[in-house]
PDB file of C-alpha atoms in Angstrom:
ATOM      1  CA  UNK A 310      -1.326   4.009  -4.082  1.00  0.00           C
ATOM      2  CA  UNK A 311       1.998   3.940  -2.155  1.00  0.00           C
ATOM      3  CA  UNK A 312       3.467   2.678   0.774  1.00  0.00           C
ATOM      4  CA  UNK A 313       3.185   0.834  -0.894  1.00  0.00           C
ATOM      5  CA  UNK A 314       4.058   1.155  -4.180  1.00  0.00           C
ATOM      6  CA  UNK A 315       6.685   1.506  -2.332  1.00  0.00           C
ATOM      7  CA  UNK A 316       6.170  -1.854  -0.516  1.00  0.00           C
ATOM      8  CA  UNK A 317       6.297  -2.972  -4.082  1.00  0.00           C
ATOM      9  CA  UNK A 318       9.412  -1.829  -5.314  1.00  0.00           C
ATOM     10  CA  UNK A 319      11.102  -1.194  -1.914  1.00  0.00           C
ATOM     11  CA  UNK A 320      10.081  -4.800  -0.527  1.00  0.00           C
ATOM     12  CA  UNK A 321      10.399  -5.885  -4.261  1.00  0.00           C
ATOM     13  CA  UNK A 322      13.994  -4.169  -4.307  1.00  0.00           C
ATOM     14  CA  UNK A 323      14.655  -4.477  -0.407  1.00  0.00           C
ATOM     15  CA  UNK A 324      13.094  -6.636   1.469  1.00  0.00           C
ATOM     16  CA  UNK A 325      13.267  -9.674  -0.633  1.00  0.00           C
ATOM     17  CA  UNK A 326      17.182  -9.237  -0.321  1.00  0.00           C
ATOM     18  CA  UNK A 327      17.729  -8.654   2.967  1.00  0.00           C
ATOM     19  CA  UNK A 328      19.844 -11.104   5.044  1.00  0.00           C
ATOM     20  CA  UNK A 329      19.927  -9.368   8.817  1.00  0.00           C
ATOM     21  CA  UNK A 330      17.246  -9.440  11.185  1.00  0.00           C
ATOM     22  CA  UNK A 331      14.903 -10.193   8.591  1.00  0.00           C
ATOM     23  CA  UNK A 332      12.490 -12.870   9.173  1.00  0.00           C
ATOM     24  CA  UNK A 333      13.211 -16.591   7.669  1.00  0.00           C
ATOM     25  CA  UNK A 334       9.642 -16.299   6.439  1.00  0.00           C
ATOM     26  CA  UNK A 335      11.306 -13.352   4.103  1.00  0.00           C
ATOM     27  CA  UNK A 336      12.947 -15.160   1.297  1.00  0.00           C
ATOM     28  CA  UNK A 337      15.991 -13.524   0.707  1.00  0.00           C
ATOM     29  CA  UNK A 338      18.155 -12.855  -2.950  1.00  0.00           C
ATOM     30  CA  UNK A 339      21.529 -12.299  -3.588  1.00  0.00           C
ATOM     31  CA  UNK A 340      23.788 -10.275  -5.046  1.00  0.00           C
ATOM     32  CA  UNK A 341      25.471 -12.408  -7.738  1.00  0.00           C
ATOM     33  CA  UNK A 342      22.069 -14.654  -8.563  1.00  0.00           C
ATOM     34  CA  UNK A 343      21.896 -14.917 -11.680  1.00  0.00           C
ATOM     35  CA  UNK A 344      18.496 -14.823 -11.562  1.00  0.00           C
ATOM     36  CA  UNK A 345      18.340 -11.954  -9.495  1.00  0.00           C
ATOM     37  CA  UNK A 346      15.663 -10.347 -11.268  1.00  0.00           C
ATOM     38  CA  UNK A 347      13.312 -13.494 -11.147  1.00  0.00           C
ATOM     39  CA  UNK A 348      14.285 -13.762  -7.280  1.00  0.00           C
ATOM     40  CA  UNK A 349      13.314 -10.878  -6.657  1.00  0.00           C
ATOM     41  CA  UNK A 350       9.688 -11.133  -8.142  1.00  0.00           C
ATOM     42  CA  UNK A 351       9.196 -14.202  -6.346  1.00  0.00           C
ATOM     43  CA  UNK A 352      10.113 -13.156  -3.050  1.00  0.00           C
ATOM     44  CA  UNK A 353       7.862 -10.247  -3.905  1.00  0.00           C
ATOM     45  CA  UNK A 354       5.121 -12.406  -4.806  1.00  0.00           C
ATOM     46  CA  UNK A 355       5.808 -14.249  -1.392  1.00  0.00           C
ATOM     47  CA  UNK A 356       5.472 -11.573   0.289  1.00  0.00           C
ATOM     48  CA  UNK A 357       1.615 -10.266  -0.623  1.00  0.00           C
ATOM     49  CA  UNK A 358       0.392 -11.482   2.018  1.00  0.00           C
ATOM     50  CA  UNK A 359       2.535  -9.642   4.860  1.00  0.00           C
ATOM     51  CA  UNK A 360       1.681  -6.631   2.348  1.00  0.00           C
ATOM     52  CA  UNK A 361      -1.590  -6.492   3.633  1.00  0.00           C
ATOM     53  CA  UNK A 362      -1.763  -7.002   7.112  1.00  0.00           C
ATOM     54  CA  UNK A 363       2.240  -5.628   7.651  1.00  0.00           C
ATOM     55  CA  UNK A 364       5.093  -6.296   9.012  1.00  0.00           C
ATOM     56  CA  UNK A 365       5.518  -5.122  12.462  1.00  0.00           C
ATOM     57  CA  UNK A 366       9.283  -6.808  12.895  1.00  0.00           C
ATOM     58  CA  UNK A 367      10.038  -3.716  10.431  1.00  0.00           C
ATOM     59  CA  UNK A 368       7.907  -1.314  12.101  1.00  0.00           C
ATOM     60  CA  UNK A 369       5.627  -1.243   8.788  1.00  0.00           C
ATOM     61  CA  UNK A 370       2.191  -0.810   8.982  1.00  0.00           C
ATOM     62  CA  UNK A 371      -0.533  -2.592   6.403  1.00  0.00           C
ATOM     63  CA  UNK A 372      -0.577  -1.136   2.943  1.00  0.00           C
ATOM     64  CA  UNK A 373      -4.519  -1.351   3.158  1.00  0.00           C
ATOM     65  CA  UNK A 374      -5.350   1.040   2.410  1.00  0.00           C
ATOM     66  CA  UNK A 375      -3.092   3.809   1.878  1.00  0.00           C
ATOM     67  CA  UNK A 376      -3.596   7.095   2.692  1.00  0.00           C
ATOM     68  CA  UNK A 377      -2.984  10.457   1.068  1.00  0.00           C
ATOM     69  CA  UNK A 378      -3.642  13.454   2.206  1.00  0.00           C
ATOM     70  CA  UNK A 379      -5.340  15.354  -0.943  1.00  0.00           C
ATOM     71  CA  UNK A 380      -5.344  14.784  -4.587  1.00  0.00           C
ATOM     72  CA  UNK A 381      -6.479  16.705  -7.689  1.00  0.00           C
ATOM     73  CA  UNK A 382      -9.221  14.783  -8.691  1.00  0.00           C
ATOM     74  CA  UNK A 383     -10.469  16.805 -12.301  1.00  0.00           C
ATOM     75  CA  UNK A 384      -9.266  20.324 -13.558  1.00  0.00           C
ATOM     76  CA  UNK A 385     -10.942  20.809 -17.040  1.00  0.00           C
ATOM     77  CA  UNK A 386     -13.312  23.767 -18.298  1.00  0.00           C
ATOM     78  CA  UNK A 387     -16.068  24.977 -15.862  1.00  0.00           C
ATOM     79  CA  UNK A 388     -15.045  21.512 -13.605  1.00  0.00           C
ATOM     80  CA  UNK A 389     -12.827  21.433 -10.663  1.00  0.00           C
ATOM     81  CA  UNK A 390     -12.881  18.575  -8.237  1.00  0.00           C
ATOM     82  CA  UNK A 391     -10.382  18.204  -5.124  1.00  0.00           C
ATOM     83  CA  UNK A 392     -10.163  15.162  -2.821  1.00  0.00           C
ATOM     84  CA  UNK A 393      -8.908  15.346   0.616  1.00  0.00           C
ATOM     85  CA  UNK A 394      -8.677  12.444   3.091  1.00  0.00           C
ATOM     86  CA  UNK A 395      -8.115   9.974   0.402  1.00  0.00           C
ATOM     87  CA  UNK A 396      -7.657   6.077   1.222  1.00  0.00           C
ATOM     88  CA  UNK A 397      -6.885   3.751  -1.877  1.00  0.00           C
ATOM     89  CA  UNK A 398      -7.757   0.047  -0.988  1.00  0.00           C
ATOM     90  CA  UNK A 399      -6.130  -2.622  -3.735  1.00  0.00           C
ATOM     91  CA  UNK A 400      -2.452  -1.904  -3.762  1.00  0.00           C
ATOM     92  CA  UNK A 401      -1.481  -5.134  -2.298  1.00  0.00           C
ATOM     93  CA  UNK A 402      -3.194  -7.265  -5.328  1.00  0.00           C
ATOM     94  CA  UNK A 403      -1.261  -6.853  -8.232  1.00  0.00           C
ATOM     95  CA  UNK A 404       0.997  -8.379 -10.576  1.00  0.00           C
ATOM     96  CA  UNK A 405       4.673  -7.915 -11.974  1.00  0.00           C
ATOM     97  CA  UNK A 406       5.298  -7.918 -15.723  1.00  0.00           C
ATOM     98  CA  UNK A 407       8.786  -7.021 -15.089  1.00  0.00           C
ATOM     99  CA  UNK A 408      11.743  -6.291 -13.089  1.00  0.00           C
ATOM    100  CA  UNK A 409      14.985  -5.262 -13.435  1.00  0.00           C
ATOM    101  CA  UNK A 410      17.287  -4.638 -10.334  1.00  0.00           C
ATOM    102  CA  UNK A 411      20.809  -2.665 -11.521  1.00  0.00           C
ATOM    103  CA  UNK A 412      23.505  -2.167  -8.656  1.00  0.00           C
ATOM    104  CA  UNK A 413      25.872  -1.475 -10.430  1.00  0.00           C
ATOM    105  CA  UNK A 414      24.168   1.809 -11.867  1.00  0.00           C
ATOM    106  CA  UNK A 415      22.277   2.513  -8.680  1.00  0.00           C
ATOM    107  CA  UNK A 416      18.109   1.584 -10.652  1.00  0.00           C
ATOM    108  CA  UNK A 417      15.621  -0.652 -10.251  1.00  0.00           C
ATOM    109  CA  UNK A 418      12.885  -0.606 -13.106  1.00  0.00           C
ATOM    110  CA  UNK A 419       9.380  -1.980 -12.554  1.00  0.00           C
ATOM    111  CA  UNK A 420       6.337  -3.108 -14.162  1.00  0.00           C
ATOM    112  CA  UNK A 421       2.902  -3.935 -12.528  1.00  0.00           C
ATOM    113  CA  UNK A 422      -0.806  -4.288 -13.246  1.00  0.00           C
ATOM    114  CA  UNK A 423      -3.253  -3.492 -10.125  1.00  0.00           C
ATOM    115  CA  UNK A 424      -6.133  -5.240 -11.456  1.00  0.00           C
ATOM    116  CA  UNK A 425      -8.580  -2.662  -9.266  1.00  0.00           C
ATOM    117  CA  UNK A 426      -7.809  -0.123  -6.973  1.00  0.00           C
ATOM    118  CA  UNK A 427     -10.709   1.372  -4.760  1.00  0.00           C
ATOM    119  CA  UNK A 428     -10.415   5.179  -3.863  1.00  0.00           C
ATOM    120  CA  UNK A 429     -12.900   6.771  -1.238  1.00  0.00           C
ATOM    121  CA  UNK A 430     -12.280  10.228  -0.275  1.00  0.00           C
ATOM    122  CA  UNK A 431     -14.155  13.797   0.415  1.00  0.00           C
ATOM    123  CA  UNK A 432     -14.707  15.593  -2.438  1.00  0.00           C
ATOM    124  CA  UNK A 433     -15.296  19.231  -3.224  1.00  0.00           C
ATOM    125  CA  UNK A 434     -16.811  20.160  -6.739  1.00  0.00           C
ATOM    126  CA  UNK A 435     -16.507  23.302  -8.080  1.00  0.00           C
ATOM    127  CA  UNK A 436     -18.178  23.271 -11.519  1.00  0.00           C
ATOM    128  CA  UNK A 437     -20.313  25.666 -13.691  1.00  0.00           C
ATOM    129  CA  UNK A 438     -23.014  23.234 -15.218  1.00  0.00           C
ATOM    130  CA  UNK A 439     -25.738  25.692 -16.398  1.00  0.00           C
ATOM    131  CA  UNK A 440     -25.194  27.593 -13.340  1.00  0.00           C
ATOM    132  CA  UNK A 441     -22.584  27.761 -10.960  1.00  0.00           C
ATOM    133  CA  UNK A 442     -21.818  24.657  -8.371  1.00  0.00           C
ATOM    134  CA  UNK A 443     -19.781  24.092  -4.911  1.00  0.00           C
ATOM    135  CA  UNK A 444     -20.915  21.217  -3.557  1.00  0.00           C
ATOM    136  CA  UNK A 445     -18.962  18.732  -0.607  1.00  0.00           C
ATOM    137  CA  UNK A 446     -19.324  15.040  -0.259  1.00  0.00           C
ATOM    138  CA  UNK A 447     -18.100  11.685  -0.340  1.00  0.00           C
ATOM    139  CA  UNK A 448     -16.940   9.732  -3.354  1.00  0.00           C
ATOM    140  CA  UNK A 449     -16.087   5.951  -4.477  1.00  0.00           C
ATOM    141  CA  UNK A 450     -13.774   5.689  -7.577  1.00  0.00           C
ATOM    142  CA  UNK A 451     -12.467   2.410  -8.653  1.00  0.00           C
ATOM    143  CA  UNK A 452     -10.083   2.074 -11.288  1.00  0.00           C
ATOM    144  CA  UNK A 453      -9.728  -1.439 -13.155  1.00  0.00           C
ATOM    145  CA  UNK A 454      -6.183  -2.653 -14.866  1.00  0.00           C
ATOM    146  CA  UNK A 455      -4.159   0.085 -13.907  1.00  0.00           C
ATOM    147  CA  UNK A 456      -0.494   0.014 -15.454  1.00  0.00           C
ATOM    148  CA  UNK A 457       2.564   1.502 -13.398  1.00  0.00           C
ATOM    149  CA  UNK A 458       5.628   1.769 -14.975  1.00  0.00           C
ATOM    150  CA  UNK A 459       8.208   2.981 -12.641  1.00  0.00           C
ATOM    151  CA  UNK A 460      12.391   3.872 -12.074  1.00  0.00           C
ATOM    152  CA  UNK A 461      13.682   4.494  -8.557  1.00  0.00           C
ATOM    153  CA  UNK A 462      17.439   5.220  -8.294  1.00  0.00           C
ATOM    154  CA  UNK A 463      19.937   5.187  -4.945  1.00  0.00           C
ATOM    155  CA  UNK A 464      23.167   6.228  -3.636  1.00  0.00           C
ATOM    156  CA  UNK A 465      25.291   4.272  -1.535  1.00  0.00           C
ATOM    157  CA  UNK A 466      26.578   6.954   1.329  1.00  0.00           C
ATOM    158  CA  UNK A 467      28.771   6.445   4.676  1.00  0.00           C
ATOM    159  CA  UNK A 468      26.923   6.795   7.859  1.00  0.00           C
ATOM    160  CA  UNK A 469      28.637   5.935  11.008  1.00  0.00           C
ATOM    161  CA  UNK A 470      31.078   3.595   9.605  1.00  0.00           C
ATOM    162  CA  UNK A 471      28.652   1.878   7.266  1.00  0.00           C
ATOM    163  CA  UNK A 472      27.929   1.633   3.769  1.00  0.00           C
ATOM    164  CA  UNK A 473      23.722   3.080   3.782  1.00  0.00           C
ATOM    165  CA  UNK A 474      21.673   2.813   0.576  1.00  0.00           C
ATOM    166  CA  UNK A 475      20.090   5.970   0.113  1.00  0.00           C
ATOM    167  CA  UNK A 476      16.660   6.177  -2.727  1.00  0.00           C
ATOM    168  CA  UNK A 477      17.298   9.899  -4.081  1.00  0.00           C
ATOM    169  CA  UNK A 478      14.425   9.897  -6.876  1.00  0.00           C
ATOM    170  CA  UNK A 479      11.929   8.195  -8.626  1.00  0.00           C
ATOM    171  CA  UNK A 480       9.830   8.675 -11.690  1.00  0.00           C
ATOM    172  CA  UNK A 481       6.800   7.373 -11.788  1.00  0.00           C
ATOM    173  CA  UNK A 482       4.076   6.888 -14.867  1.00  0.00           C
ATOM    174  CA  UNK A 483       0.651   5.471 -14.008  1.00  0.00           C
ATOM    175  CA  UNK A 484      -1.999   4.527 -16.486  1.00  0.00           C
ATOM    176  CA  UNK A 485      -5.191   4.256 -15.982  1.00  0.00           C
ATOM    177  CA  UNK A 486      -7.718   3.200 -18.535  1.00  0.00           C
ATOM    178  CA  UNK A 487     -11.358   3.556 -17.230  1.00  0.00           C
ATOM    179  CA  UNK A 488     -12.991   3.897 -14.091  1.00  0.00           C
ATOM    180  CA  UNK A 489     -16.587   4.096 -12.073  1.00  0.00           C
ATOM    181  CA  UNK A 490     -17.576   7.062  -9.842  1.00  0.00           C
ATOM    182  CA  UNK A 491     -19.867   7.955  -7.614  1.00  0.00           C
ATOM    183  CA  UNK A 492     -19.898  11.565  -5.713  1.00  0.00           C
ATOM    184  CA  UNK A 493     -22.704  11.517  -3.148  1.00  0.00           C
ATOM    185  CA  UNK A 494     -23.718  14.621  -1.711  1.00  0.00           C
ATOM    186  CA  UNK A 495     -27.006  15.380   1.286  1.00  0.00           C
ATOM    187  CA  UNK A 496     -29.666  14.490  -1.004  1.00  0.00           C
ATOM    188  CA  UNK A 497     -29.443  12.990  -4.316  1.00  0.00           C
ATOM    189  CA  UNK A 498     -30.229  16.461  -6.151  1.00  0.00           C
ATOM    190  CA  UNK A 499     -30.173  17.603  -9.720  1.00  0.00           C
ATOM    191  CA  UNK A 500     -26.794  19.309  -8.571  1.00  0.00           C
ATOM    192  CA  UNK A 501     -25.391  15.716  -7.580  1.00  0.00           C
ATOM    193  CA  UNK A 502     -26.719  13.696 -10.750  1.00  0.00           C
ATOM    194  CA  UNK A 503     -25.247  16.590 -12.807  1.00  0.00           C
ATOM    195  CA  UNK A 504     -21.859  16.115 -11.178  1.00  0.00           C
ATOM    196  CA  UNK A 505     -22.281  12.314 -11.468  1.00  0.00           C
ATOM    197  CA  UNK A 506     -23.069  12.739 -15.294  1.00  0.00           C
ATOM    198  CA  UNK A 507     -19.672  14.950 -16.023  1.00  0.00           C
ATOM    199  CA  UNK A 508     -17.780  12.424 -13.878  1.00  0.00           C
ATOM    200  CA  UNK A 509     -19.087   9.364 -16.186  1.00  0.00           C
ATOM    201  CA  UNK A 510     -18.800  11.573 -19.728  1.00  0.00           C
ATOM    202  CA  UNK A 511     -15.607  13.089 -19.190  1.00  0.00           C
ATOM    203  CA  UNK A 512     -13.570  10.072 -18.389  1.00  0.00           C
ATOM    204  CA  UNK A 513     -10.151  11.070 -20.684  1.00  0.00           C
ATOM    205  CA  UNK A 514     -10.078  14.545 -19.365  1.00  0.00           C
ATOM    206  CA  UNK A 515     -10.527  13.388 -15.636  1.00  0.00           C
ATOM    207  CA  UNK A 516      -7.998  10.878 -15.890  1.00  0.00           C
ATOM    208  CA  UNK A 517      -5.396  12.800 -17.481  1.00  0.00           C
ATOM    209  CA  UNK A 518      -6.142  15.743 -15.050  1.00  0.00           C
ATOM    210  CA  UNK A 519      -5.762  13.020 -11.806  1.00  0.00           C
ATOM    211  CA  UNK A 520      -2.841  11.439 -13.394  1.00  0.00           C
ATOM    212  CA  UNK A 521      -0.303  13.760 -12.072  1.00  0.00           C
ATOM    213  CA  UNK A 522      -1.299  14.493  -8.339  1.00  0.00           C
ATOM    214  CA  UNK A 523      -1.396  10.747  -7.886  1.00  0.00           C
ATOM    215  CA  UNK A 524       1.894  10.378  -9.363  1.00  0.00           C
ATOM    216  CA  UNK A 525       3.429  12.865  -7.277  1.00  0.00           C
ATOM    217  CA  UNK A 526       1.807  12.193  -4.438  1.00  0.00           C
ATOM    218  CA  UNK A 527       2.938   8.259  -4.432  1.00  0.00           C
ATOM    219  CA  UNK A 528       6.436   9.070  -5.553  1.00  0.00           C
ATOM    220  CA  UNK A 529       7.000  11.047  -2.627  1.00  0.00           C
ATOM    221  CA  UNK A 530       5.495   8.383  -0.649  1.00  0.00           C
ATOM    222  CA  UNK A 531       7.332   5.518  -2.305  1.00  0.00           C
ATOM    223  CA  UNK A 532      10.712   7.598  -1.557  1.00  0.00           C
ATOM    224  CA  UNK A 533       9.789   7.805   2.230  1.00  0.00           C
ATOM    225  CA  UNK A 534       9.014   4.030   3.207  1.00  0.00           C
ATOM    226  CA  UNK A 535      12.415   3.018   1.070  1.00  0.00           C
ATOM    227  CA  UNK A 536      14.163   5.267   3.141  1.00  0.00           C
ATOM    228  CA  UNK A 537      12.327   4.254   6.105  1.00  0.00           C
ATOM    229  CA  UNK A 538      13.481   0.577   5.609  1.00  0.00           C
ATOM    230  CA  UNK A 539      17.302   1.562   4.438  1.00  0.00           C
ATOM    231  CA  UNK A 540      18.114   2.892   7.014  1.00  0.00           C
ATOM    232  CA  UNK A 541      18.029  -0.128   9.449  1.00  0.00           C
ATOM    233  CA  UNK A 542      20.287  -2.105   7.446  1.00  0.00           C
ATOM    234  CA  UNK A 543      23.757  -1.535   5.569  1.00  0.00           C
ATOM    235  CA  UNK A 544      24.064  -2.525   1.950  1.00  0.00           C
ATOM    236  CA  UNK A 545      25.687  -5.263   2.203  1.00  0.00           C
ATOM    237  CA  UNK A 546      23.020  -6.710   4.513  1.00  0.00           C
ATOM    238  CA  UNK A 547      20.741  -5.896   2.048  1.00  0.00           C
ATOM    239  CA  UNK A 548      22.395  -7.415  -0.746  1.00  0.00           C
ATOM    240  CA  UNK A 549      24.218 -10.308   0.460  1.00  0.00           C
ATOM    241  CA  UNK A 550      27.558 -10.735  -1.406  1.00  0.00           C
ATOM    242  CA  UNK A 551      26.303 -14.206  -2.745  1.00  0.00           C
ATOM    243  CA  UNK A 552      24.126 -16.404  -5.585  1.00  0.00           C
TER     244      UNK A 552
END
């Protein structure tokens, strides 16, 4: 869901601020605004568009769709899913409920909504549903009204002569409330409908067994593209020492 999060709260924390080499099309935010916060989510908002199709002046690629290498889709009693080759479509619709950028402390704390995000991936059941099941196959989940709440914090560190922000961590908690699956397999079996009928009764234990992975898996890719980005530019080029 990254990148691109990341493009979210690294563009949202970043990009929006950046005053060298940047394009004019970028707005940019400084330091001592004092609405930096409100900056900063407009510039963000500005920016959806370049979000989806990229920005090749930074060397970044289009957040649609993002992909992960595997998830853990559902680990409850006699049910096991796996999903490798995921892409998750979506991520550059969404909407802000709050920001709040703190250099002096080295955090930036976010709030968004991603009113649907698509996920299509191979999946691999393992399940015991009368008798035992391994089945392989595609599968379409979408997820409606998804809540991330998120803190990324940074170092400011000497590199050559220049002052480098650095993104050391970030904690990540997603929320997702409901969502529609379908796992397809080589013929629409009793095997498959069985699947499809613990994927659509078992919706609390799924999600809070998926919650996790995805977390991890976009933290880590959050943390790369921010680094990816920082370390073209010094801080003060991306935080311009004015309103």
């Amino acid at each position: 869901m990254a990148h691109r999060i990341a493009v979210f709260i690294c563009f949202v924390t970043i990009l929006a601020l950046i005053n060298a080499d940047i394009p004019k099309s970028i707005k940019i935010c400084g330091r001592r605004n004092p609405q930096l916060n409100q900056c900063v989510i407009n510039a963000t908002l500005d920016l959806m568009p370049k979000l989806k199709t990229g920005v090749p002046e930074l060397d970044l690629s289009s957040i649609e769709p993002i992909r992960i290498d595997n998830l853990v889709m559902a680990d409850i009693d006699n049910f096991h899913a796996y999903a490798t080759n995921v892409t998750l479509g979506g991520l550059s619709e969404f909407k802000i409920n709050l920001m709040n950028v703190d250099l002096e402390s080295g955090k930036v704390d976010i709030e968004f909504v991603f009113p649907k995000i698509h996920l299509k991936s191979n999946y691999e059941v393992k399940a015991k549903i009368l008798i035992p099941i391994n089945e392989k196959g595609p599968i379409d989940l979408i997820t409606e009204n998804t809540l991330v709440k998120a803190r990324m914090l940074f170092k400011k560190v000497n590199h050559r002569g220049r002052v480098m922000m650095y993104w050391t961590s970030m904690k990540m908690k997603i929320k997702i409330t409901d969502y529609t699956a379908n796992f397809v397999s080589s013929d629409d079996s009793p095997m498959t409908q069985a699947i499809n009928q613990v994927l659509a009764t078992n919706r609390q234990e799924i999600i809070d067994s998926m919650t996790p992975s995805f977390e991890k898996s976009l933290s880590a890719k959050v943390l790369e593209l921010g680094n990816q980005i920082c370390k073209r530019f010094s801080f003060d080029e991306l935080y311009p020492d004015r309103e």
